[in-house]
Amino acid sequence: MRISTFGLLVGVVLFVLPAPGTFIAGGLVLVAGALARWGGL
């Protein structure tokens, strides 16, 4: 599994968790995963 795919999956899981702070953290991880995918990782 590519690093970017792992980042996107973790971001989605964090994004949907109903705990305080995970919405923002999930969004940031999704952005990082998307940038990693765009950068070729």
JSON list of C-alpha atoms in Angstrom, two decimals:
[
{"chain": "A", "resi": 1, "resn": "MET", "atom": "CA", "xyz": [0.00, 0.00, 0.00]},
{"chain": "A", "resi": 2, "resn": "ARG", "atom": "CA", "xyz": [1.34, 3.40, -0.94]},
{"chain": "A", "resi": 3, "resn": "ILE", "atom": "CA", "xyz": [1.99, 5.98, 1.75]},
{"chain": "A", "resi": 4, "resn": "SER", "atom": "CA", "xyz": [-0.51, 8.35, 0.17]},
{"chain": "A", "resi": 5, "resn": "THR", "atom": "CA", "xyz": [-3.24, 5.68, 0.12]},
{"chain": "A", "resi": 6, "resn": "PHE", "atom": "CA", "xyz": [-2.61, 4.90, 3.78]},
{"chain": "A", "resi": 7, "resn": "GLY", "atom": "CA", "xyz": [-2.80, 8.63, 4.57]},
{"chain": "A", "resi": 8, "resn": "LEU", "atom": "CA", "xyz": [-6.09, 9.00, 2.73]},
{"chain": "A", "resi": 9, "resn": "LEU", "atom": "CA", "xyz": [-7.60, 6.01, 4.53]},
{"chain": "A", "resi": 10, "resn": "VAL", "atom": "CA", "xyz": [-6.51, 7.25, 7.96]},
{"chain": "A", "resi": 11, "resn": "GLY", "atom": "CA", "xyz": [-7.85, 10.71, 7.09]},
{"chain": "A", "resi": 12, "resn": "VAL", "atom": "CA", "xyz": [-11.26, 9.33, 6.16]},
{"chain": "A", "resi": 13, "resn": "VAL", "atom": "CA", "xyz": [-11.46, 7.30, 9.38]},
{"chain": "A", "resi": 14, "resn": "LEU", "atom": "CA", "xyz": [-10.51, 10.30, 11.51]},
{"chain": "A", "resi": 15, "resn": "PHE", "atom": "CA", "xyz": [-12.91, 12.52, 9.55]},
{"chain": "A", "resi": 16, "resn": "VAL", "atom": "CA", "xyz": [-15.96, 10.38, 10.33]},
{"chain": "A", "resi": 17, "resn": "LEU", "atom": "CA", "xyz": [-15.21, 9.63, 14.00]},
{"chain": "A", "resi": 18, "resn": "PRO", "atom": "CA", "xyz": [-17.68, 11.37, 16.33]},
{"chain": "A", "resi": 19, "resn": "ALA", "atom": "CA", "xyz": [-15.00, 12.63, 18.74]},
{"chain": "A", "resi": 20, "resn": "PRO", "atom": "CA", "xyz": [-13.93, 16.24, 19.33]},
{"chain": "A", "resi": 21, "resn": "GLY", "atom": "CA", "xyz": [-11.00, 17.33, 17.19]},
{"chain": "A", "resi": 22, "resn": "THR", "atom": "CA", "xyz": [-11.04, 14.38, 14.82]},
{"chain": "A", "resi": 23, "resn": "PHE", "atom": "CA", "xyz": [-12.93, 16.32, 12.13]},
{"chain": "A", "resi": 24, "resn": "ILE", "atom": "CA", "xyz": [-10.13, 18.86, 11.76]},
{"chain": "A", "resi": 25, "resn": "ALA", "atom": "CA", "xyz": [-7.37, 16.25, 12.16]},
{"chain": "A", "resi": 26, "resn": "GLY", "atom": "CA", "xyz": [-9.03, 14.05, 9.55]},
{"chain": "A", "resi": 27, "resn": "GLY", "atom": "CA", "xyz": [-9.27, 16.95, 7.14]},
{"chain": "A", "resi": 28, "resn": "LEU", "atom": "CA", "xyz": [-5.59, 17.78, 7.61]},
{"chain": "A", "resi": 29, "resn": "VAL", "atom": "CA", "xyz": [-4.56, 14.15, 7.11]},
{"chain": "A", "resi": 30, "resn": "LEU", "atom": "CA", "xyz": [-6.71, 13.98, 3.97]},
{"chain": "A", "resi": 31, "resn": "VAL", "atom": "CA", "xyz": [-5.00, 17.08, 2.59]},
{"chain": "A", "resi": 32, "resn": "ALA", "atom": "CA", "xyz": [-1.58, 15.62, 3.43]},
{"chain": "A", "resi": 33, "resn": "GLY", "atom": "CA", "xyz": [-2.49, 12.33, 1.74]},
{"chain": "A", "resi": 34, "resn": "ALA", "atom": "CA", "xyz": [-3.75, 14.14, -1.34]},
{"chain": "A", "resi": 35, "resn": "LEU", "atom": "CA", "xyz": [-0.54, 16.18, -1.54]},
{"chain": "A", "resi": 36, "resn": "ALA", "atom": "CA", "xyz": [1.51, 12.98, -1.12]},
{"chain": "A", "resi": 37, "resn": "ARG", "atom": "CA", "xyz": [-0.48, 11.35, -3.94]},
{"chain": "A", "resi": 38, "resn": "TRP", "atom": "CA", "xyz": [0.03, 14.43, -6.13]},
{"chain": "A", "resi": 39, "resn": "GLY", "atom": "CA", "xyz": [3.74, 14.40, -5.28]},
{"chain": "A", "resi": 40, "resn": "GLY", "atom": "CA", "xyz": [4.07, 10.76, -6.30]},
{"chain": "A", "resi": 41, "resn": "LEU", "atom": "CA", "xyz": [4.52, 9.03, -2.93]}
]
